[in-house]
Amino acid sequence: MGRPPHLFTESVRYERPGYPPICGISSLTTFYRNERVVAHGRHEIHGCLSGGDQACCWGQFSGLSRSGDSLVERFADWYWITDGLISERRTFFYRPAI
């Protein structure tokens, strides 16, 4: 996965359950190429909201893990936008954690 042009700032910060914060575009690229458990899949977006320098979306991901297991996960993502690029992203999952 290469970085889509003009999508993230160089100093992007990504927070998601089960991982320490991912800081910087090179760390984000490494995460997607080498660390993320997902091999491939599809995001189905059920809704979006945006205003000012923030946006959010929610939906369901379906795919396969790198070990071949089926993955189905409802999610919500929150984005902060700086100069038209994503500068921060937080992902939330719909399952009991505590």
GROMACS .gro file of C-alpha atoms in nm:
model
   98
    1MET     CA    1   0.000   0.000   0.000
    2GLY     CA    2   0.152   0.328  -0.099
    3ARG     CA    3   0.029   0.651   0.049
    4PRO     CA    4  -0.252   0.797  -0.160
    5PRO     CA    5  -0.129   1.139  -0.273
    6HIS     CA    6  -0.263   1.435  -0.086
    7LEU     CA    7  -0.451   1.235   0.178
    8PHE     CA    8  -0.244   1.255   0.500
    9THR     CA    9  -0.013   1.515   0.649
   10GLU     CA   10   0.350   1.411   0.699
   11SER     CA   11   0.294   1.430   1.077
   12VAL     CA   12  -0.035   1.231   1.078
   13ARG     CA   13  -0.134   1.066   1.408
   14TYR     CA   14  -0.351   0.753   1.406
   15GLU     CA   15  -0.503   0.598   1.717
   16ARG     CA   16  -0.686   0.265   1.714
   17PRO     CA   17  -0.765   0.000   1.978
   18GLY     CA   18  -0.489  -0.252   2.044
   19TYR     CA   19  -0.202  -0.043   1.907
   20PRO     CA   20   0.008   0.242   2.041
   21PRO     CA   21  -0.048   0.573   1.857
   22ILE     CA   22   0.098   0.567   1.507
   23CYS     CA   23   0.280   0.894   1.444
   24GLY     CA   24   0.412   1.015   1.108
   25ILE     CA   25   0.347   0.909   0.751
   26SER     CA   26   0.633   0.657   0.740
   27SER     CA   27   0.502   0.482   1.055
   28LEU     CA   28   0.151   0.479   0.909
   29THR     CA   29   0.280   0.325   0.584
   30THR     CA   30   0.475   0.062   0.782
   31PHE     CA   31   0.163  -0.019   0.984
   32TYR     CA   32  -0.048  -0.083   0.673
   33ARG     CA   33   0.223  -0.278   0.493
   34ASN     CA   34   0.358  -0.491   0.780
   35GLU     CA   35   0.163  -0.474   1.106
   36ARG     CA   36  -0.211  -0.453   1.037
   37VAL     CA   37  -0.381  -0.795   1.073
   38VAL     CA   38  -0.597  -0.732   0.765
   39ALA     CA   39  -0.481  -0.887   0.436
   40HIS     CA   40  -0.760  -0.736   0.228
   41GLY     CA   41  -1.121  -0.633   0.254
   42ARG     CA   42  -1.385  -0.370   0.196
   43HIS     CA   43  -1.525  -0.083   0.401
   44GLU     CA   44  -1.898  -0.023   0.365
   45ILE     CA   45  -1.974   0.333   0.478
   46HIS     CA   46  -2.317   0.371   0.640
   47GLY     CA   47  -2.294   0.742   0.718
   48CYS     CA   48  -2.072   1.050   0.731
   49LEU     CA   49  -2.075   1.388   0.903
   50SER     CA   50  -1.839   1.681   0.863
   51GLY     CA   51  -1.801   2.035   0.981
   52GLY     CA   52  -1.514   2.278   1.010
   53ASP     CA   53  -1.190   2.086   1.044
   54GLN     CA   54  -1.344   1.753   1.154
   55ALA     CA   55  -1.528   1.466   0.990
   56CYS     CA   56  -1.650   1.124   1.093
   57CYS     CA   57  -1.785   0.813   0.927
   58TRP     CA   58  -1.920   0.480   1.042
   59GLY     CA   59  -1.992   0.147   0.881
   60GLN     CA   60  -1.873  -0.210   0.854
   61PHE     CA   61  -1.549  -0.369   0.740
   62SER     CA   62  -1.551  -0.718   0.584
   63GLY     CA   63  -1.239  -0.902   0.476
   64LEU     CA   64  -0.971  -1.156   0.555
   65SER     CA   65  -0.684  -1.150   0.803
   66ARG     CA   66  -0.327  -1.228   0.702
   67SER     CA   67  -0.383  -1.576   0.852
   68GLY     CA   68  -0.695  -1.631   0.639
   69ASP     CA   69  -0.958  -1.572   0.909
   70SER     CA   70  -1.281  -1.396   0.815
   71LEU     CA   71  -1.312  -1.044   0.955
   72VAL     CA   72  -1.637  -0.853   1.005
   73GLU     CA   73  -1.620  -0.542   1.222
   74ARG     CA   74  -1.844  -0.240   1.273
   75PHE     CA   75  -1.640   0.079   1.311
   76ALA     CA   76  -1.650   0.454   1.347
   77ASP     CA   77  -1.364   0.684   1.240
   78TRP     CA   78  -1.305   1.044   1.347
   79TYR     CA   79  -1.079   1.268   1.138
   80TRP     CA   80  -0.913   1.604   1.195
   81ILE     CA   81  -0.830   1.795   0.878
   82THR     CA   82  -0.541   2.040   0.839
   83ASP     CA   83  -0.496   2.229   0.512
   84GLY     CA   84  -0.720   1.976   0.335
   85LEU     CA   85  -0.525   1.669   0.458
   86ILE     CA   86  -0.597   1.420   0.738
   87SER     CA   87  -0.377   1.518   1.031
   88GLU     CA   88  -0.533   1.286   1.289
   89ARG     CA   89  -0.754   0.977   1.277
   90ARG     CA   90  -0.915   0.776   1.556
   91THR     CA   91  -1.086   0.444   1.496
   92PHE     CA   92  -1.346   0.293   1.729
   93PHE     CA   93  -1.492  -0.060   1.719
   94TYR     CA   94  -1.836  -0.179   1.832
   95ARG     CA   95  -1.750  -0.454   2.076
   96PRO     CA   96  -1.715  -0.482   2.452
   97ALA     CA   97  -1.368  -0.381   2.567
   98ILE     CA   98  -1.407  -0.332   2.942
   0.00000   0.00000   0.00000
